[in-house]
Amino acid sequence: MAKEVKALQDMECFEFCKHENRTGKEYQKITLHMNFDCKQDGRRKAQLVAGGHQINLLNHDVYSSTVKCINICLLHAIAHSANMELLCGDIDNTYVNVYTTEKVYAVANPEFGSGLQGKLVILCKALYGLATSCTRFHDHLADTLRSMNFVPTRFDCNDAVSVMDQIQKVYTVKSIGPPEYYLDNNFKKDSKGRWLMGCKKYITKALTHVQTLFGVLSKHDTPMVPGNYPEMDDSPTLND
């Protein structure tokens, strides 16, 4: 937890002040809390999150679009047709690369250390949990790409390596390599270099969750129980 808080302080996410130097009336008070997670590779992570649900979001734009899976499939097809390489990466500390437009503050928890505990914490960066953080990063990334002379297009492709090199000048990008997983879909190449998409990881995760709730599921060779013919069911239909 201390490591997480220090990393956020190093990225200048907060401003601290004493209680007597209270913020202006335009600021809204929220709480901060820690989220704990276990990554797919077994790594454990603690993340400081803002209680963005506690404030009035009137006059704040919170919409941020997400790339649809069909567009990702088209991108794979275009790259394969043009014999181009595909690269993806995970931008480290995504949201806190940008400043927030929300005026919010909190009281420092014990995770901030004895020297800061109890002081007012003004949030400067788009911390996870704030409703507008995704929108702020979306705008920042769009501005970054435009500064590299990119324009929105449905058809154009560029060299993946050179693009990734430019992005790394602005953001810290980790796990760079060919795409493997996006929005619950697995990606891999076949023996002919063609991209294949599946949902094995998603189904495995879903089955694990179901079995945690209801116990181990029995395995069958067919989707339906042998001898079950629903198309021949003549039971009466349900009423209102």
PDB file of C-alpha atoms in Angstrom:
ATOM      1  CA  MET A   1       0.000   0.000   0.000  1.00  0.00           C
ATOM      2  CA  ALA A   2       2.828   2.369   0.826  1.00  0.00           C
ATOM      3  CA  LYS A   3       4.391   1.615  -2.559  1.00  0.00           C
ATOM      4  CA  GLU A   4       1.150   2.507  -4.351  1.00  0.00           C
ATOM      5  CA  VAL A   5       0.764   5.806  -2.484  1.00  0.00           C
ATOM      6  CA  LYS A   6       4.418   6.745  -3.099  1.00  0.00           C
ATOM      7  CA  ALA A   7       4.071   6.017  -6.825  1.00  0.00           C
ATOM      8  CA  LEU A   8       1.051   8.319  -7.023  1.00  0.00           C
ATOM      9  CA  GLN A   9       2.867  11.030  -5.076  1.00  0.00           C
ATOM     10  CA  ASP A  10       5.842  10.737  -7.439  1.00  0.00           C
ATOM     11  CA  MET A  11       3.428  11.358 -10.326  1.00  0.00           C
ATOM     12  CA  GLU A  12       2.204  14.522  -8.552  1.00  0.00           C
ATOM     13  CA  CYS A  13      -1.362  13.251  -8.140  1.00  0.00           C
ATOM     14  CA  PHE A  14      -2.010  15.135  -4.903  1.00  0.00           C
ATOM     15  CA  GLU A  15      -1.667  18.459  -3.172  1.00  0.00           C
ATOM     16  CA  PHE A  16      -1.721  18.492   0.638  1.00  0.00           C
ATOM     17  CA  CYS A  17      -2.899  21.201   3.013  1.00  0.00           C
ATOM     18  CA  LYS A  18      -3.784  21.478   6.695  1.00  0.00           C
ATOM     19  CA  HIS A  19      -7.356  21.484   7.933  1.00  0.00           C
ATOM     20  CA  GLU A  20      -7.306  25.197   8.661  1.00  0.00           C
ATOM     21  CA  ASN A  21      -6.466  25.906   5.032  1.00  0.00           C
ATOM     22  CA  ARG A  22      -9.678  24.413   3.726  1.00  0.00           C
ATOM     23  CA  THR A  23     -10.511  24.255   0.041  1.00  0.00           C
ATOM     24  CA  GLY A  24     -13.028  26.553  -1.635  1.00  0.00           C
ATOM     25  CA  LYS A  25     -16.767  25.953  -1.784  1.00  0.00           C
ATOM     26  CA  GLU A  26     -16.496  24.612  -5.328  1.00  0.00           C
ATOM     27  CA  TYR A  27     -14.643  21.532  -4.024  1.00  0.00           C
ATOM     28  CA  GLN A  28     -16.548  18.381  -3.055  1.00  0.00           C
ATOM     29  CA  LYS A  29     -15.409  15.912  -0.418  1.00  0.00           C
ATOM     30  CA  ILE A  30     -14.901  12.233  -1.240  1.00  0.00           C
ATOM     31  CA  THR A  31     -13.192   9.271   0.404  1.00  0.00           C
ATOM     32  CA  LEU A  32     -10.188   7.248  -0.715  1.00  0.00           C
ATOM     33  CA  HIS A  33      -9.847   3.498  -0.271  1.00  0.00           C
ATOM     34  CA  MET A  34      -7.620   0.630  -1.314  1.00  0.00           C
ATOM     35  CA  ASN A  35      -8.635  -2.033  -3.815  1.00  0.00           C
ATOM     36  CA  PHE A  36      -6.799  -5.353  -3.758  1.00  0.00           C
ATOM     37  CA  ASP A  37      -6.537  -7.593  -6.791  1.00  0.00           C
ATOM     38  CA  CYS A  38      -4.770 -10.724  -7.986  1.00  0.00           C
ATOM     39  CA  LYS A  39      -3.574 -10.560 -11.609  1.00  0.00           C
ATOM     40  CA  GLN A  40      -3.917 -13.412 -14.096  1.00  0.00           C
ATOM     41  CA  ASP A  41      -0.208 -14.223 -13.691  1.00  0.00           C
ATOM     42  CA  GLY A  42      -0.531 -14.450  -9.897  1.00  0.00           C
ATOM     43  CA  ARG A  43       0.827 -10.978  -9.072  1.00  0.00           C
ATOM     44  CA  ARG A  44      -0.968  -9.125  -6.297  1.00  0.00           C
ATOM     45  CA  LYS A  45      -1.697  -5.423  -6.485  1.00  0.00           C
ATOM     46  CA  ALA A  46      -3.019  -2.718  -4.187  1.00  0.00           C
ATOM     47  CA  GLN A  47      -4.607   0.297  -5.864  1.00  0.00           C
ATOM     48  CA  LEU A  48      -5.730   3.575  -4.318  1.00  0.00           C
ATOM     49  CA  VAL A  49      -9.196   4.452  -5.631  1.00  0.00           C
ATOM     50  CA  ALA A  50     -11.336   7.571  -5.290  1.00  0.00           C
ATOM     51  CA  GLY A  51     -14.990   7.405  -4.264  1.00  0.00           C
ATOM     52  CA  GLY A  52     -16.190   9.250  -7.345  1.00  0.00           C
ATOM     53  CA  HIS A  53     -19.787   8.119  -6.763  1.00  0.00           C
ATOM     54  CA  GLN A  54     -20.025  10.487  -3.808  1.00  0.00           C
ATOM     55  CA  ILE A  55     -20.028  13.744  -5.761  1.00  0.00           C
ATOM     56  CA  ASN A  56     -22.444  15.684  -7.955  1.00  0.00           C
ATOM     57  CA  LEU A  57     -21.427  15.204 -11.600  1.00  0.00           C
ATOM     58  CA  LEU A  58     -23.672  17.882 -13.045  1.00  0.00           C
ATOM     59  CA  ASN A  59     -21.887  19.721 -15.903  1.00  0.00           C
ATOM     60  CA  HIS A  60     -19.232  16.969 -16.162  1.00  0.00           C
ATOM     61  CA  ASP A  61     -18.855  14.920 -19.340  1.00  0.00           C
ATOM     62  CA  VAL A  62     -18.283  11.279 -18.399  1.00  0.00           C
ATOM     63  CA  TYR A  63     -18.811   9.497 -21.748  1.00  0.00           C
ATOM     64  CA  SER A  64     -15.860   7.669 -23.285  1.00  0.00           C
ATOM     65  CA  SER A  65     -16.198   5.259 -26.200  1.00  0.00           C
ATOM     66  CA  THR A  66     -14.603   1.808 -26.401  1.00  0.00           C
ATOM     67  CA  VAL A  67     -13.279   0.083 -29.502  1.00  0.00           C
ATOM     68  CA  LYS A  68     -15.759  -2.582 -30.621  1.00  0.00           C
ATOM     69  CA  CYS A  69     -14.590  -6.149 -31.143  1.00  0.00           C
ATOM     70  CA  ILE A  70     -15.707  -6.063 -34.791  1.00  0.00           C
ATOM     71  CA  ASN A  71     -13.321  -3.148 -35.392  1.00  0.00           C
ATOM     72  CA  ILE A  72     -10.485  -5.078 -33.770  1.00  0.00           C
ATOM     73  CA  CYS A  73     -11.243  -7.999 -36.104  1.00  0.00           C
ATOM     74  CA  LEU A  74     -11.204  -5.670 -39.116  1.00  0.00           C
ATOM     75  CA  LEU A  75      -7.877  -4.234 -37.963  1.00  0.00           C
ATOM     76  CA  HIS A  76      -6.401  -7.744 -37.815  1.00  0.00           C
ATOM     77  CA  ALA A  77      -7.726  -8.496 -41.297  1.00  0.00           C
ATOM     78  CA  ILE A  78      -6.323  -5.262 -42.749  1.00  0.00           C
ATOM     79  CA  ALA A  79      -2.928  -5.810 -41.118  1.00  0.00           C
ATOM     80  CA  HIS A  80      -2.760  -9.386 -42.418  1.00  0.00           C
ATOM     81  CA  SER A  81      -3.739  -8.284 -45.928  1.00  0.00           C
ATOM     82  CA  ALA A  82      -1.097  -5.529 -45.914  1.00  0.00           C
ATOM     83  CA  ASN A  83       1.511  -7.860 -44.361  1.00  0.00           C
ATOM     84  CA  MET A  84       1.962  -5.510 -41.406  1.00  0.00           C
ATOM     85  CA  GLU A  85       2.891  -6.281 -37.819  1.00  0.00           C
ATOM     86  CA  LEU A  86       0.443  -5.748 -34.972  1.00  0.00           C
ATOM     87  CA  LEU A  87       1.663  -4.535 -31.582  1.00  0.00           C
ATOM     88  CA  CYS A  88      -0.201  -3.750 -28.396  1.00  0.00           C
ATOM     89  CA  GLY A  89       0.872  -2.618 -24.954  1.00  0.00           C
ATOM     90  CA  ASP A  90      -0.404  -1.680 -21.529  1.00  0.00           C
ATOM     91  CA  ILE A  91       0.045   1.993 -20.613  1.00  0.00           C
ATOM     92  CA  ASP A  92       1.264   2.055 -17.018  1.00  0.00           C
ATOM     93  CA  ASN A  93      -0.800   4.078 -14.498  1.00  0.00           C
ATOM     94  CA  THR A  94      -3.095   5.003 -17.362  1.00  0.00           C
ATOM     95  CA  TYR A  95      -5.439   7.585 -15.864  1.00  0.00           C
ATOM     96  CA  VAL A  96      -2.966   9.377 -13.624  1.00  0.00           C
ATOM     97  CA  ASN A  97      -0.978  10.493 -16.676  1.00  0.00           C
ATOM     98  CA  VAL A  98      -3.538  13.282 -17.068  1.00  0.00           C
ATOM     99  CA  TYR A  99      -5.071  15.998 -14.883  1.00  0.00           C
ATOM    100  CA  THR A 100      -8.656  15.879 -13.680  1.00  0.00           C
ATOM    101  CA  THR A 101     -11.249  18.616 -14.177  1.00  0.00           C
ATOM    102  CA  GLU A 102     -13.162  17.550 -11.067  1.00  0.00           C
ATOM    103  CA  LYS A 103     -12.597  19.665  -7.976  1.00  0.00           C
ATOM    104  CA  VAL A 104     -12.499  17.118  -5.172  1.00  0.00           C
ATOM    105  CA  TYR A 105     -10.606  16.536  -1.941  1.00  0.00           C
ATOM    106  CA  ALA A 106     -10.323  13.853   0.724  1.00  0.00           C
ATOM    107  CA  VAL A 107      -8.720  13.297   4.107  1.00  0.00           C
ATOM    108  CA  ALA A 108      -5.452  11.344   4.024  1.00  0.00           C
ATOM    109  CA  ASN A 109      -5.806   7.761   5.267  1.00  0.00           C
ATOM    110  CA  PRO A 110      -3.178   5.917   7.356  1.00  0.00           C
ATOM    111  CA  GLU A 111      -1.766   4.583   4.050  1.00  0.00           C
ATOM    112  CA  PHE A 112      -0.279   8.048   3.471  1.00  0.00           C
ATOM    113  CA  GLY A 113       1.965   7.705   6.512  1.00  0.00           C
ATOM    114  CA  SER A 114       1.966   9.377   9.900  1.00  0.00           C
ATOM    115  CA  GLY A 115       3.353  12.621   8.491  1.00  0.00           C
ATOM    116  CA  LEU A 116       0.415  13.130   6.112  1.00  0.00           C
ATOM    117  CA  GLN A 117      -2.422  11.267   7.818  1.00  0.00           C
ATOM    118  CA  GLY A 118      -5.347  13.573   8.577  1.00  0.00           C
ATOM    119  CA  LYS A 119      -4.339  16.306   6.117  1.00  0.00           C
ATOM    120  CA  LEU A 120      -6.562  17.392   3.255  1.00  0.00           C
ATOM    121  CA  VAL A 121      -5.694  15.749  -0.055  1.00  0.00           C
ATOM    122  CA  ILE A 122      -6.618  17.673  -3.194  1.00  0.00           C
ATOM    123  CA  LEU A 123      -6.768  15.369  -6.222  1.00  0.00           C
ATOM    124  CA  CYS A 124      -4.869  16.830  -9.168  1.00  0.00           C
ATOM    125  CA  LYS A 125      -4.699  13.818 -11.503  1.00  0.00           C
ATOM    126  CA  ALA A 126      -7.477  11.630 -12.913  1.00  0.00           C
ATOM    127  CA  LEU A 127      -7.352   8.994 -10.187  1.00  0.00           C
ATOM    128  CA  TYR A 128      -9.143   5.681 -10.667  1.00  0.00           C
ATOM    129  CA  GLY A 129     -12.680   5.909  -9.327  1.00  0.00           C
ATOM    130  CA  LEU A 130     -13.400   9.437 -10.526  1.00  0.00           C
ATOM    131  CA  ALA A 131     -16.236   9.328 -13.057  1.00  0.00           C
ATOM    132  CA  THR A 132     -14.457  11.568 -15.587  1.00  0.00           C
ATOM    133  CA  SER A 133     -11.035   9.871 -15.468  1.00  0.00           C
ATOM    134  CA  CYS A 134     -11.641   7.661 -18.499  1.00  0.00           C
ATOM    135  CA  THR A 135     -12.853  10.638 -20.548  1.00  0.00           C
ATOM    136  CA  ARG A 136      -9.858  12.747 -19.533  1.00  0.00           C
ATOM    137  CA  PHE A 137      -7.409  10.035 -20.622  1.00  0.00           C
ATOM    138  CA  HIS A 138      -9.342   9.440 -23.854  1.00  0.00           C
ATOM    139  CA  ASP A 139      -8.994  13.140 -24.703  1.00  0.00           C
ATOM    140  CA  HIS A 140      -5.311  13.194 -23.729  1.00  0.00           C
ATOM    141  CA  LEU A 141      -4.462  10.123 -25.816  1.00  0.00           C
ATOM    142  CA  ALA A 142      -6.362  11.564 -28.789  1.00  0.00           C
ATOM    143  CA  ASP A 143      -4.416  14.833 -28.483  1.00  0.00           C
ATOM    144  CA  THR A 144      -1.159  12.861 -28.232  1.00  0.00           C
ATOM    145  CA  LEU A 145      -1.897  10.944 -31.428  1.00  0.00           C
ATOM    146  CA  ARG A 146      -2.913  14.123 -33.246  1.00  0.00           C
ATOM    147  CA  SER A 147       0.384  15.728 -32.205  1.00  0.00           C
ATOM    148  CA  MET A 148       2.076  12.828 -34.049  1.00  0.00           C
ATOM    149  CA  ASN A 149       0.124  13.865 -37.185  1.00  0.00           C
ATOM    150  CA  PHE A 150      -2.397  11.029 -36.911  1.00  0.00           C
ATOM    151  CA  VAL A 151      -5.970  11.677 -38.000  1.00  0.00           C
ATOM    152  CA  PRO A 152      -9.082   9.521 -37.433  1.00  0.00           C
ATOM    153  CA  THR A 153      -9.597   7.116 -40.323  1.00  0.00           C
ATOM    154  CA  ARG A 154     -11.323   3.803 -41.013  1.00  0.00           C
ATOM    155  CA  PHE A 155      -8.816   2.455 -43.505  1.00  0.00           C
ATOM    156  CA  ASP A 156      -5.246   3.687 -43.018  1.00  0.00           C
ATOM    157  CA  CYS A 157      -2.518   1.626 -41.322  1.00  0.00           C
ATOM    158  CA  ASN A 158       0.937   2.624 -40.102  1.00  0.00           C
ATOM    159  CA  ASP A 159       4.095   0.796 -39.101  1.00  0.00           C
ATOM    160  CA  ALA A 160       3.416  -0.606 -35.634  1.00  0.00           C
ATOM    161  CA  VAL A 161       7.003  -0.356 -34.356  1.00  0.00           C
ATOM    162  CA  SER A 162       7.424   3.315 -35.259  1.00  0.00           C
ATOM    163  CA  VAL A 163       4.039   4.193 -33.775  1.00  0.00           C
ATOM    164  CA  MET A 164       4.825   2.386 -30.519  1.00  0.00           C
ATOM    165  CA  ASP A 165       8.180   4.178 -30.318  1.00  0.00           C
ATOM    166  CA  GLN A 166       6.401   7.536 -30.530  1.00  0.00           C
ATOM    167  CA  ILE A 167       3.803   6.576 -27.914  1.00  0.00           C
ATOM    168  CA  GLN A 168       6.557   5.483 -25.518  1.00  0.00           C
ATOM    169  CA  LYS A 169       7.981   9.007 -25.624  1.00  0.00           C
ATOM    170  CA  VAL A 170       4.811  10.193 -23.855  1.00  0.00           C
ATOM    171  CA  TYR A 171       3.652   7.194 -21.794  1.00  0.00           C
ATOM    172  CA  THR A 172       5.276   4.306 -19.971  1.00  0.00           C
ATOM    173  CA  VAL A 173       4.155   1.235 -21.948  1.00  0.00           C
ATOM    174  CA  LYS A 174       4.676  -2.316 -20.693  1.00  0.00           C
ATOM    175  CA  SER A 175       3.959  -5.817 -22.040  1.00  0.00           C
ATOM    176  CA  ILE A 176       4.561  -4.745 -25.641  1.00  0.00           C
ATOM    177  CA  GLY A 177       3.962  -7.488 -28.175  1.00  0.00           C
ATOM    178  CA  PRO A 178       1.433  -9.060 -30.535  1.00  0.00           C
ATOM    179  CA  PRO A 179      -2.173  -8.889 -29.293  1.00  0.00           C
ATOM    180  CA  GLU A 180      -3.260 -11.850 -27.200  1.00  0.00           C
ATOM    181  CA  TYR A 181      -6.363 -10.733 -25.301  1.00  0.00           C
ATOM    182  CA  TYR A 182      -8.927  -7.932 -25.684  1.00  0.00           C
ATOM    183  CA  LEU A 183     -12.442  -7.565 -24.253  1.00  0.00           C
ATOM    184  CA  ASP A 184     -12.683 -11.246 -23.255  1.00  0.00           C
ATOM    185  CA  ASN A 185     -11.432 -12.458 -26.651  1.00  0.00           C
ATOM    186  CA  ASN A 186      -8.236 -14.415 -27.311  1.00  0.00           C
ATOM    187  CA  PHE A 187      -6.133 -13.730 -30.390  1.00  0.00           C
ATOM    188  CA  LYS A 188      -3.519 -15.966 -31.996  1.00  0.00           C
ATOM    189  CA  LYS A 189      -2.112 -16.807 -35.435  1.00  0.00           C
ATOM    190  CA  ASP A 190      -2.573 -20.082 -37.259  1.00  0.00           C
ATOM    191  CA  SER A 191       0.126 -21.915 -39.229  1.00  0.00           C
ATOM    192  CA  LYS A 192      -0.535 -19.662 -42.255  1.00  0.00           C
ATOM    193  CA  GLY A 193      -0.149 -16.448 -40.284  1.00  0.00           C
ATOM    194  CA  ARG A 194      -3.880 -15.684 -40.203  1.00  0.00           C
ATOM    195  CA  TRP A 195      -5.376 -14.204 -37.045  1.00  0.00           C
ATOM    196  CA  LEU A 196      -7.834 -16.347 -35.095  1.00  0.00           C
ATOM    197  CA  MET A 197     -10.187 -15.110 -32.383  1.00  0.00           C
ATOM    198  CA  GLY A 198     -11.751 -17.172 -29.602  1.00  0.00           C
ATOM    199  CA  CYS A 199     -13.130 -16.859 -26.091  1.00  0.00           C
ATOM    200  CA  LYS A 200     -11.404 -19.732 -24.268  1.00  0.00           C
ATOM    201  CA  LYS A 201     -10.069 -17.553 -21.441  1.00  0.00           C
ATOM    202  CA  TYR A 202     -13.466 -15.942 -20.892  1.00  0.00           C
ATOM    203  CA  ILE A 203     -15.298 -19.300 -20.815  1.00  0.00           C
ATOM    204  CA  THR A 204     -12.695 -20.784 -18.459  1.00  0.00           C
ATOM    205  CA  LYS A 205     -13.087 -17.825 -16.103  1.00  0.00           C
ATOM    206  CA  ALA A 206     -16.896 -18.005 -16.286  1.00  0.00           C
ATOM    207  CA  LEU A 207     -16.915 -21.737 -15.549  1.00  0.00           C
ATOM    208  CA  THR A 208     -14.581 -21.239 -12.592  1.00  0.00           C
ATOM    209  CA  HIS A 209     -16.946 -18.620 -11.187  1.00  0.00           C
ATOM    210  CA  VAL A 210     -20.016 -20.818 -11.707  1.00  0.00           C
ATOM    211  CA  GLN A 211     -18.338 -23.825 -10.087  1.00  0.00           C
ATOM    212  CA  THR A 212     -17.338 -21.685  -7.119  1.00  0.00           C
ATOM    213  CA  LEU A 213     -21.016 -20.888  -6.584  1.00  0.00           C
ATOM    214  CA  PHE A 214     -22.647 -24.220  -7.484  1.00  0.00           C
ATOM    215  CA  GLY A 215     -19.932 -26.854  -7.255  1.00  0.00           C
ATOM    216  CA  VAL A 216     -18.094 -28.868  -9.891  1.00  0.00           C
ATOM    217  CA  LEU A 217     -20.020 -29.279 -13.149  1.00  0.00           C
ATOM    218  CA  SER A 218     -20.203 -32.697 -14.743  1.00  0.00           C
ATOM    219  CA  LYS A 219     -18.764 -33.078 -18.253  1.00  0.00           C
ATOM    220  CA  HIS A 220     -20.738 -34.316 -21.252  1.00  0.00           C
ATOM    221  CA  ASP A 221     -19.896 -35.107 -24.872  1.00  0.00           C
ATOM    222  CA  THR A 222     -22.887 -33.134 -26.171  1.00  0.00           C
ATOM    223  CA  PRO A 223     -24.356 -29.750 -25.159  1.00  0.00           C
ATOM    224  CA  MET A 224     -27.693 -31.329 -24.222  1.00  0.00           C
ATOM    225  CA  VAL A 225     -28.678 -34.349 -22.149  1.00  0.00           C
ATOM    226  CA  PRO A 226     -29.077 -37.455 -24.365  1.00  0.00           C
ATOM    227  CA  GLY A 227     -32.720 -38.137 -25.182  1.00  0.00           C
ATOM    228  CA  ASN A 228     -33.760 -34.498 -24.734  1.00  0.00           C
ATOM    229  CA  TYR A 229     -35.587 -33.160 -27.832  1.00  0.00           C
ATOM    230  CA  PRO A 230     -36.898 -29.646 -27.053  1.00  0.00           C
ATOM    231  CA  GLU A 231     -38.266 -29.236 -30.593  1.00  0.00           C
ATOM    232  CA  MET A 232     -40.761 -32.009 -29.805  1.00  0.00           C
ATOM    233  CA  ASP A 233     -41.947 -30.478 -26.518  1.00  0.00           C
ATOM    234  CA  ASP A 234     -45.757 -30.227 -26.544  1.00  0.00           C
ATOM    235  CA  SER A 235     -46.250 -28.774 -23.072  1.00  0.00           C
ATOM    236  CA  PRO A 236     -48.601 -25.730 -22.920  1.00  0.00           C
ATOM    237  CA  THR A 237     -47.094 -22.273 -23.285  1.00  0.00           C
ATOM    238  CA  LEU A 238     -46.841 -19.959 -20.285  1.00  0.00           C
ATOM    239  CA  ASN A 239     -49.492 -17.318 -19.752  1.00  0.00           C
ATOM    240  CA  ASP A 240     -48.936 -13.724 -18.679  1.00  0.00           C
TER     241      ASP A 240
END
